[in-house]
Amino acid sequence: MSRLPQWLGSVGSGLTRLSHRLEERKARTDPDGVPAWAQPPAGAPLGERPAAEPADADAAEPGTATPPRSDSGEPAAASAARSGEPRTDAATPPAGADAEAAPAQAPTPAERTPPLSAAAVLAEPPRPDPVAVVPWGVRVAAEAGWRLLVLAGTLWVLMRVISAVQLVVLAFVAGLLITALLQPTVAALKRRGLHRGLATAVTFISGFVVMGLVGWFVVWQVMENVDDLSGQLETGLHDLKEWLRTSPFHVTQKQIDNITENLSDALSSNTKEITSAGIEGVQVIIETLTGIILAMFTTLFLLYDGPRIWRWVLRLVPSAAREGVAGAGPRAWATLTAYVRGTVIVAMIDAVCIGIGLYFLKVPMAVPLAVFIFLFAFIPLVGAVVSGALAVVVALVTQGVFTATMVLVVVLAVQQIEGHILQPFILGRAVRVHPLAVVLSVAAGSMVAGIGGAVVAVPLVAVTNTVVGYLKAYSRGEAPGERAD
């Protein structure tokens, strides 16, 4: 036990000598005593390097020389005085040295290394730029996110403006569609030598006269057959009740009477709503007439002065984008014209074929139903389903289940021919819109502007698709632009 303190003392002194050797080796490796992260970049002046701070508390002040020390830690001069040896200081020049060389060997103030402060040694490494720390994917998502928010806000404001002037917008779009249908006739008459005004007047008057005659014929047919239809409706409802009682559904007379009583109660309890709906119907009729007049004036001026109006619109476009817009306009108009003419031809074929089937099946009001099928054909996919269902319901109520089934077969056959033969052949590649885009656009248009929105939704999508495709090709240099004048 007596040797234990001596052994511990020897271990402590050995560790002390080892730490001194490590500090000496570190000082030889990095004379300034500056950590690697605190050193200035290569090529920087020495004056900009961080200064080393004395390790001892009794270190000399900046700018004063530090006397060398012996291995025991005391100054070398004192150690030499006790040992009787002459003092040999590294700072003392040797005997016989040139006196003029001393100023040249002295370090300049810029080369003199200032001591490193304790704050610089203990300070953390410099932090990187926050923008550089954010991952690239997050930055891209943020950039796209705020742009999408701005675009959504712009679309919302645009929809609010359109909703506020819905009647004017729908009238203008209707006039644009009618112009796309009648403009080839005006061009043909002008090629035959007619003046522009005369060709416009002839086309405008004849076109609206034909549409007016068709509307009048439909109303006349409905008014002429309304009495017969009422009697057939009562008979059809009675036959429907009898069929339900004898059908495999096992519907009893009590259930049928309950359904009839509930319908009567609903009608009697909602008399006020029905009356208000009738008043709103009168308002709707007035708005419809106003829209028809606006559409007629729009069609007239577009037929007569369409190119001048287009040049005026181009002058509103910035000059940097005017050439691309001038090239996209004619292509958009060609797409709209192809869509309208193709839809009219397909709707005419559907109406004639289904109307002939209704006539031979003895369904009442075959001609008015054919006209409804023609009009609803301007609403792709949805319009054909609605008009076909109306024809089946009329056949079911007036002629029975077998006739309704045959009408359903005729409607489905015509629609299959339309979807697989007529539309690809007539419309071709002029209107390239996916069926999913058609369904979504019709739904969105009907939610925004009702039936009018459903009618104009698909041609708007088709024109937008053409314009965007051309502008992308123009930006890549694959499509030529056109001069605005």
Coordinates of C-alpha atoms in Angstrom, one line a residue:
M1 CA 0.0 0.0 0.0
S2 CA 3.0 2.3 0.5
R3 CA 4.0 2.1 -3.1
L4 CA 0.5 3.1 -4.4
P5 CA 0.9 6.9 -4.1
Q6 CA 4.3 6.7 -5.9
W7 CA 2.8 4.6 -8.7
L8 CA -0.1 7.1 -9.1
G9 CA 2.3 10.0 -9.1
S10 CA 4.4 8.4 -11.9
V11 CA 1.2 7.7 -13.9
G12 CA 0.2 11.4 -13.5
S13 CA 3.6 12.7 -14.6
G14 CA 3.6 10.4 -17.6
L15 CA 0.2 11.7 -18.7
T16 CA 1.4 15.2 -18.2
R17 CA 4.5 14.6 -20.4
L18 CA 2.3 12.9 -23.0
S19 CA -0.1 15.9 -23.1
H20 CA 2.9 18.3 -23.5
R21 CA 4.2 16.2 -26.4
L22 CA 0.8 16.3 -28.1
E23 CA 0.6 20.0 -27.7
E24 CA 4.0 20.4 -29.2
R25 CA 3.1 18.2 -32.1
K26 CA -0.1 20.2 -32.7
A27 CA 1.9 23.4 -32.5
R28 CA 4.3 22.2 -35.1
T29 CA 1.4 21.0 -37.4
D30 CA -0.6 24.2 -37.0
P31 CA 1.7 27.0 -35.8
D32 CA -1.1 29.6 -35.5
G33 CA -3.2 27.3 -33.2
V34 CA -6.2 28.1 -35.3
P35 CA -8.8 25.3 -36.0
A36 CA -9.3 24.3 -39.6
W37 CA -12.8 25.7 -39.8
A38 CA -11.6 29.1 -38.5
Q39 CA -8.7 29.5 -41.0
P40 CA -9.2 31.9 -43.9
P41 CA -9.4 30.5 -47.4
A42 CA -6.3 30.0 -49.5
G43 CA -4.9 33.2 -51.0
A44 CA -6.3 35.4 -48.3
P45 CA -3.8 38.0 -46.7
L46 CA -2.2 36.9 -43.5
G47 CA -3.5 40.0 -41.8
E48 CA -7.1 38.6 -42.2
R49 CA -6.4 35.3 -40.5
P50 CA -7.8 34.9 -36.9
A51 CA -5.2 35.5 -34.3
A52 CA -4.1 32.9 -31.7
E53 CA -4.7 33.7 -28.1
P54 CA -2.1 32.8 -25.5
A55 CA -2.7 29.6 -23.6
D56 CA -1.5 31.0 -20.2
A57 CA -3.2 33.6 -18.1
D58 CA 0.1 35.5 -17.8
A59 CA 0.7 35.7 -21.6
A60 CA 2.0 38.9 -23.1
E61 CA -0.2 41.5 -24.5
P62 CA -0.7 41.8 -28.2
G63 CA 2.3 43.4 -29.9
T64 CA 4.9 42.4 -27.2
A65 CA 7.3 39.6 -27.6
T66 CA 6.8 36.5 -25.4
P67 CA 10.0 35.3 -23.8
P68 CA 10.8 31.7 -24.5
R69 CA 10.3 29.1 -21.8
S70 CA 12.1 26.0 -20.7
D71 CA 10.6 22.6 -20.5
S72 CA 9.7 23.2 -16.8
G73 CA 7.5 26.1 -17.7
E74 CA 9.7 29.0 -16.4
P75 CA 11.4 31.6 -18.6
A76 CA 14.5 30.5 -20.4
A77 CA 16.5 33.5 -19.1
A78 CA 15.9 32.6 -15.5
S79 CA 16.8 29.0 -16.1
A80 CA 20.0 30.0 -17.8
A81 CA 20.9 32.3 -14.9
R82 CA 20.5 29.6 -12.4
S83 CA 22.5 27.1 -14.4
G84 CA 25.3 29.6 -15.2
E85 CA 25.0 29.2 -18.9
P86 CA 24.9 32.1 -21.3
R87 CA 21.6 33.1 -22.6
T88 CA 20.9 32.2 -26.2
D89 CA 17.7 33.8 -27.3
A90 CA 16.2 33.0 -30.7
A91 CA 15.3 36.6 -31.1
T92 CA 18.9 37.8 -30.5
P93 CA 20.9 38.1 -33.7
P94 CA 24.1 36.2 -33.9
A95 CA 27.4 37.9 -33.5
G96 CA 28.9 39.3 -36.7
A97 CA 25.5 39.6 -38.5
D98 CA 24.9 42.5 -40.8
A99 CA 23.2 45.3 -39.0
E100 CA 21.3 46.3 -42.1
A101 CA 19.7 42.9 -42.4
A102 CA 17.8 43.2 -39.2
P103 CA 15.1 45.6 -40.4
A104 CA 14.5 43.5 -43.5
Q105 CA 14.0 40.3 -41.4
A106 CA 11.6 42.0 -39.0
P107 CA 7.9 41.1 -39.8
T108 CA 5.7 43.9 -41.0
P109 CA 2.4 44.7 -39.2
A110 CA 0.4 43.1 -42.0
E111 CA 2.4 39.8 -41.7
R112 CA 2.3 39.8 -37.9
T113 CA -0.4 37.2 -36.7
P114 CA -2.7 38.7 -34.2
P115 CA -3.6 36.5 -31.3
L116 CA -6.8 34.4 -31.5
S117 CA -9.5 35.5 -29.1
A118 CA -11.3 33.1 -26.9
A119 CA -14.7 34.0 -28.5
A120 CA -13.3 33.1 -31.9
V121 CA -12.0 29.7 -30.7
L122 CA -15.3 28.8 -28.8
A123 CA -17.6 30.2 -31.5
E124 CA -19.7 27.8 -33.6
P125 CA -18.9 27.3 -37.3
P126 CA -20.7 29.7 -39.6
R127 CA -24.2 28.5 -40.5
P128 CA -25.1 27.9 -44.2
D129 CA -27.6 30.0 -46.1
P130 CA -31.2 29.0 -45.2
V131 CA -32.3 28.9 -48.8
A132 CA -29.6 26.4 -49.6
V133 CA -30.6 24.2 -46.6
V134 CA -34.2 23.8 -47.9
P135 CA -34.5 20.6 -50.1
W136 CA -34.9 21.1 -53.8
G137 CA -38.3 19.2 -53.9
V138 CA -39.8 21.5 -51.2
R139 CA -38.6 24.6 -53.0
V140 CA -40.2 23.4 -56.3
A141 CA -43.4 22.5 -54.5
A142 CA -43.5 26.0 -52.9
E143 CA -42.8 27.8 -56.2
A144 CA -45.6 25.8 -57.9
G145 CA -47.9 26.2 -55.0
W146 CA -48.1 30.0 -54.9
R147 CA -48.4 30.1 -58.7
L148 CA -51.3 27.7 -58.5
L149 CA -52.9 29.8 -55.8
V150 CA -52.6 33.0 -58.0
L151 CA -54.1 31.1 -61.0
A152 CA -57.0 29.7 -58.9
G153 CA -57.7 33.2 -57.5
T154 CA -57.7 34.6 -61.0
L155 CA -60.1 31.9 -62.3
W156 CA -62.4 32.5 -59.3
V157 CA -62.6 36.2 -60.0
L158 CA -63.2 35.5 -63.7
M159 CA -66.0 33.1 -62.8
R160 CA -67.6 35.7 -60.5
V161 CA -67.5 38.3 -63.3
I162 CA -69.0 35.8 -65.8
S163 CA -71.8 34.9 -63.3
A164 CA -72.6 38.5 -62.8
V165 CA -73.1 39.0 -66.6
Q166 CA -74.1 35.5 -67.4
L167 CA -76.8 36.5 -69.9
V168 CA -74.5 38.7 -72.0
V169 CA -71.7 36.0 -72.0
L170 CA -74.1 33.2 -73.1
A171 CA -75.6 35.4 -75.8
F172 CA -72.2 36.3 -77.1
V173 CA -71.1 32.6 -77.1
A174 CA -74.3 31.6 -78.8
G175 CA -73.8 34.2 -81.5
L176 CA -70.2 33.0 -81.9
L177 CA -71.4 29.4 -82.5
I178 CA -74.1 30.5 -84.9
T179 CA -71.5 32.6 -86.7
A180 CA -69.2 29.6 -87.0
L181 CA -72.1 27.7 -88.6
L182 CA -73.1 30.5 -91.1
Q183 CA -69.8 32.0 -91.9
P184 CA -68.9 29.4 -94.6
T185 CA -72.1 30.4 -96.4
V186 CA -71.1 34.1 -96.4
A187 CA -67.7 33.2 -97.8
A188 CA -69.3 31.1 -100.5
L189 CA -71.6 33.9 -101.6
K190 CA -68.8 36.4 -101.6
R191 CA -66.8 34.1 -103.9
R192 CA -69.8 34.1 -106.3
G193 CA -69.6 37.8 -106.6
L194 CA -72.1 39.1 -104.0
H195 CA -71.1 42.2 -101.9
R196 CA -70.1 41.5 -98.3
G197 CA -73.2 43.3 -96.9
L198 CA -75.6 41.6 -99.2
A199 CA -74.1 38.1 -98.6
T200 CA -74.2 38.8 -94.8
A201 CA -77.9 39.9 -95.0
V202 CA -79.0 36.9 -97.1
T203 CA -77.2 34.4 -94.8
F204 CA -78.4 36.1 -91.6
I205 CA -82.0 36.3 -92.6
S206 CA -82.2 32.8 -94.1
G207 CA -80.5 31.2 -91.1
F208 CA -82.7 32.8 -88.5
V209 CA -85.8 32.2 -90.5
V210 CA -85.0 28.5 -90.7
M211 CA -84.4 28.3 -87.0
G212 CA -87.6 30.2 -86.3
L213 CA -89.6 27.9 -88.5
V214 CA -88.2 24.9 -86.7
G215 CA -89.1 26.3 -83.3
W216 CA -92.6 27.2 -84.5
F217 CA -93.2 23.8 -85.9
V218 CA -92.2 22.1 -82.6
V219 CA -94.5 24.4 -80.6
W220 CA -97.3 23.8 -83.1
Q221 CA -96.9 20.0 -82.9
V222 CA -96.9 20.0 -79.1
M223 CA -100.1 22.2 -79.0
E224 CA -101.9 20.1 -81.5
N225 CA -101.1 16.8 -79.8
V226 CA -101.4 17.9 -76.1
D227 CA -105.1 16.8 -75.8
D228 CA -104.4 13.4 -77.4
L229 CA -101.3 13.1 -75.2
S230 CA -103.3 13.8 -72.1
G231 CA -105.7 11.0 -72.8
Q232 CA -103.0 8.6 -73.8
L233 CA -101.1 9.6 -70.6
E234 CA -104.1 8.7 -68.4
T235 CA -104.5 5.4 -70.3
G236 CA -100.8 4.7 -70.1
L237 CA -100.8 5.3 -66.4
H238 CA -103.7 2.9 -65.9
D239 CA -101.9 0.3 -67.9
L240 CA -98.8 0.9 -66.0
K241 CA -100.6 0.3 -62.7
E242 CA -102.1 -2.9 -64.0
W243 CA -98.7 -4.1 -65.2
L244 CA -97.1 -3.3 -61.8
R245 CA -99.8 -5.4 -60.0
T246 CA -99.2 -8.4 -62.3
S247 CA -95.5 -8.0 -62.6
P248 CA -92.9 -10.0 -60.7
F249 CA -92.3 -7.0 -58.4
H250 CA -95.5 -7.9 -56.5
V251 CA -96.7 -4.3 -56.1
T252 CA -100.1 -4.2 -54.4
Q253 CA -103.0 -1.8 -55.1
K254 CA -102.6 -0.3 -51.6
Q255 CA -99.0 0.6 -52.4
I256 CA -100.0 2.2 -55.7
D257 CA -102.8 4.2 -53.9
N258 CA -100.3 5.4 -51.3
I259 CA -97.9 6.5 -54.0
T260 CA -100.7 8.4 -55.8
E261 CA -101.9 10.0 -52.5
N262 CA -98.4 11.1 -51.7
L263 CA -98.0 12.7 -55.1
S264 CA -101.3 14.6 -54.6
D265 CA -100.3 15.8 -51.2
A266 CA -96.9 17.0 -52.4
L267 CA -98.6 19.0 -55.2
S268 CA -101.2 20.5 -52.9
S269 CA -98.6 21.4 -50.2
N270 CA -96.2 23.0 -52.7
T271 CA -98.8 25.2 -54.4
K272 CA -96.9 28.4 -53.4
E273 CA -93.6 27.0 -54.7
I274 CA -95.3 26.0 -58.0
T275 CA -96.8 29.5 -58.3
S276 CA -93.5 31.1 -57.6
A277 CA -91.9 28.8 -60.1
G278 CA -94.4 29.9 -62.7
I279 CA -93.6 33.5 -62.0
E280 CA -89.9 32.7 -62.3
G281 CA -90.7 30.9 -65.6
V282 CA -92.1 34.2 -67.0
Q283 CA -88.9 35.9 -65.9
V284 CA -86.9 33.1 -67.6
I285 CA -88.9 33.6 -70.8
I286 CA -88.1 37.4 -70.8
E287 CA -84.4 36.7 -70.2
T288 CA -84.5 34.1 -73.0
L289 CA -86.0 36.6 -75.4
T290 CA -83.4 39.2 -74.4
G291 CA -80.6 36.6 -74.9
I292 CA -82.0 35.7 -78.4
I293 CA -82.0 39.4 -79.5
L294 CA -78.4 39.8 -78.2
A295 CA -77.3 36.7 -80.0
M296 CA -78.8 37.9 -83.2
F297 CA -77.0 41.2 -83.1
T298 CA -73.8 39.5 -82.2
T299 CA -74.1 37.1 -85.2
L300 CA -74.9 39.9 -87.6
F301 CA -71.9 42.0 -86.6
L302 CA -69.5 39.0 -86.5
L303 CA -70.6 37.9 -90.0
Y304 CA -70.2 41.4 -91.5
D305 CA -67.2 42.8 -89.6
G306 CA -65.5 39.7 -88.1
P307 CA -61.9 40.3 -89.5
R308 CA -61.9 44.0 -88.4
I309 CA -63.0 43.0 -84.9
W310 CA -60.2 40.4 -84.7
R311 CA -57.6 43.0 -85.7
W312 CA -58.9 45.3 -83.0
V313 CA -58.6 42.5 -80.4
L314 CA -55.0 41.9 -81.6
R315 CA -54.1 45.5 -80.9
L316 CA -55.0 44.9 -77.3
V317 CA -52.4 42.1 -77.0
P318 CA -48.8 43.1 -76.0
S319 CA -46.5 43.3 -79.0
A320 CA -44.2 40.6 -77.7
A321 CA -47.0 38.0 -77.8
R322 CA -49.0 39.5 -80.7
E323 CA -47.4 37.2 -83.4
G324 CA -48.2 34.0 -81.5
V325 CA -51.8 35.1 -80.7
A326 CA -52.3 36.1 -84.4
G327 CA -51.3 32.6 -85.4
A328 CA -53.5 30.9 -82.7
G329 CA -56.6 32.8 -83.7
P330 CA -57.3 31.3 -87.1
R331 CA -56.6 27.8 -85.8
A332 CA -59.0 28.2 -83.0
W333 CA -61.6 29.5 -85.4
A334 CA -61.1 26.5 -87.7
T335 CA -61.5 24.1 -84.7
L336 CA -64.7 25.9 -83.6
T337 CA -66.1 25.8 -87.2
A338 CA -65.3 22.1 -87.6
Y339 CA -66.9 21.3 -84.2
V340 CA -70.1 23.2 -85.0
R341 CA -70.6 21.8 -88.5
G342 CA -69.7 18.3 -87.4
T343 CA -72.1 18.5 -84.5
V344 CA -74.9 19.8 -86.7
I345 CA -74.5 16.9 -89.1
V346 CA -74.3 14.3 -86.4
A347 CA -77.3 15.7 -84.6
M348 CA -79.3 15.8 -87.9
I349 CA -78.6 12.1 -88.6
D350 CA -79.5 11.1 -85.0
A351 CA -82.8 13.1 -85.1
V352 CA -83.8 11.7 -88.5
C353 CA -83.0 8.0 -87.6
I354 CA -84.7 8.1 -84.2
G355 CA -87.6 10.1 -85.6
I356 CA -88.2 7.5 -88.3
G357 CA -88.1 4.8 -85.6
L358 CA -90.6 6.6 -83.4
Y359 CA -92.9 7.2 -86.4
F360 CA -93.0 3.5 -87.3
L361 CA -93.6 2.5 -83.7
K362 CA -96.6 4.7 -83.5
V363 CA -95.2 6.9 -80.8
P364 CA -97.1 10.2 -80.6
M365 CA -95.3 13.5 -81.3
A366 CA -92.5 11.8 -83.2
V367 CA -91.5 15.0 -85.0
P368 CA -91.2 17.2 -81.8
L369 CA -89.2 14.4 -80.1
A370 CA -86.9 14.3 -83.1
V371 CA -86.4 18.0 -82.8
F372 CA -85.6 17.7 -79.1
I373 CA -83.1 14.9 -80.0
F374 CA -81.5 17.3 -82.5
L375 CA -81.2 20.1 -80.0
F376 CA -79.9 18.0 -77.1
A377 CA -77.2 16.5 -79.4
F378 CA -75.3 19.8 -78.9
I379 CA -74.6 18.6 -75.3
P380 CA -72.2 15.7 -76.0
L381 CA -72.8 12.4 -74.2
V382 CA -75.3 13.8 -71.7
G383 CA -77.7 15.3 -74.2
A384 CA -78.1 12.0 -76.1
V385 CA -78.9 10.2 -72.8
V386 CA -81.5 12.8 -71.8
S387 CA -83.3 13.0 -75.2
G388 CA -83.3 9.2 -75.6
A389 CA -84.7 8.8 -72.1
L390 CA -87.5 11.3 -72.9
A391 CA -88.5 9.3 -76.0
V392 CA -88.5 6.1 -74.0
V393 CA -90.7 7.6 -71.3
V394 CA -93.2 9.0 -73.8
A395 CA -93.4 5.5 -75.5
L396 CA -93.8 3.8 -72.1
V397 CA -96.7 6.0 -71.0
T398 CA -98.5 6.1 -74.3
Q399 CA -97.8 2.7 -75.9
G400 CA -96.7 0.3 -73.2
V401 CA -93.7 -1.6 -72.2
F402 CA -93.0 -3.4 -75.5
T403 CA -93.0 -0.2 -77.5
A404 CA -90.8 1.5 -74.9
T405 CA -88.4 -1.4 -75.1
M406 CA -88.2 -1.1 -78.9
V407 CA -87.7 2.6 -78.7
L408 CA -84.8 2.0 -76.3
V409 CA -83.2 -0.5 -78.7
V410 CA -83.5 2.1 -81.6
V411 CA -82.0 4.9 -79.4
L412 CA -79.1 2.7 -78.3
A413 CA -78.3 1.5 -81.8
V414 CA -78.3 5.0 -83.2
Q415 CA -76.0 6.2 -80.4
Q416 CA -73.6 3.4 -80.9
I417 CA -73.4 4.3 -84.6
E418 CA -72.9 7.9 -83.7
G419 CA -70.1 7.2 -81.2
H420 CA -68.1 4.7 -83.3
I421 CA -68.7 5.8 -86.9
L422 CA -70.2 9.3 -87.3
Q423 CA -68.2 11.3 -84.8
P424 CA -64.7 9.9 -85.7
F425 CA -65.5 10.2 -89.5
I426 CA -67.1 13.6 -89.5
L427 CA -65.3 15.4 -86.8
G428 CA -62.0 13.6 -87.5
R429 CA -58.9 15.0 -85.8
A430 CA -60.1 18.6 -85.8
V431 CA -61.6 18.2 -82.3
R432 CA -59.5 16.0 -80.2
V433 CA -61.1 15.9 -76.7
H434 CA -61.0 12.9 -74.4
P435 CA -64.4 11.6 -73.3
L436 CA -63.4 12.2 -69.6
A437 CA -62.7 15.8 -70.5
V438 CA -66.1 16.0 -72.2
V439 CA -67.9 14.7 -69.2
L440 CA -66.1 16.9 -66.7
S441 CA -66.5 20.0 -68.9
V442 CA -70.2 19.4 -69.4
A443 CA -70.7 18.9 -65.6
A444 CA -68.7 22.0 -64.8
G445 CA -70.5 24.1 -67.4
S446 CA -73.9 23.0 -66.2
M447 CA -73.0 23.9 -62.6
V448 CA -71.8 27.3 -63.6
A449 CA -74.4 28.4 -66.2
G450 CA -77.0 25.6 -66.5
I451 CA -78.0 24.3 -69.9
G452 CA -76.2 27.1 -71.7
G453 CA -73.0 26.3 -69.9
A454 CA -73.3 22.6 -70.8
V455 CA -73.7 23.6 -74.5
V456 CA -70.7 25.8 -74.7
A457 CA -68.4 23.8 -72.4
V458 CA -67.1 21.3 -74.9
P459 CA -66.3 23.7 -77.8
L460 CA -64.6 25.9 -75.3
V461 CA -62.4 23.0 -74.2
A462 CA -61.7 22.1 -77.8
V463 CA -60.7 25.6 -78.7
T464 CA -58.5 25.9 -75.6
N465 CA -56.8 22.6 -76.5
T466 CA -56.0 23.9 -80.0
V467 CA -54.7 27.3 -78.8
V468 CA -52.5 25.8 -76.0
G469 CA -51.0 23.2 -78.4
Y470 CA -50.2 25.8 -81.0
L471 CA -48.6 28.2 -78.5
K472 CA -46.4 25.4 -77.1
A473 CA -45.3 24.5 -80.6
Y474 CA -44.7 28.2 -81.4
S475 CA -42.6 28.7 -78.3
R476 CA -40.4 25.8 -79.4
G477 CA -40.1 27.2 -82.9
E478 CA -42.0 24.3 -84.5
A479 CA -45.0 26.4 -85.7
P480 CA -44.7 29.7 -87.6
G481 CA -46.4 32.8 -86.3
E482 CA -48.5 35.3 -88.3
R483 CA -48.4 39.0 -88.6
A484 CA -51.0 40.9 -86.8
D485 CA -51.9 43.1 -89.8

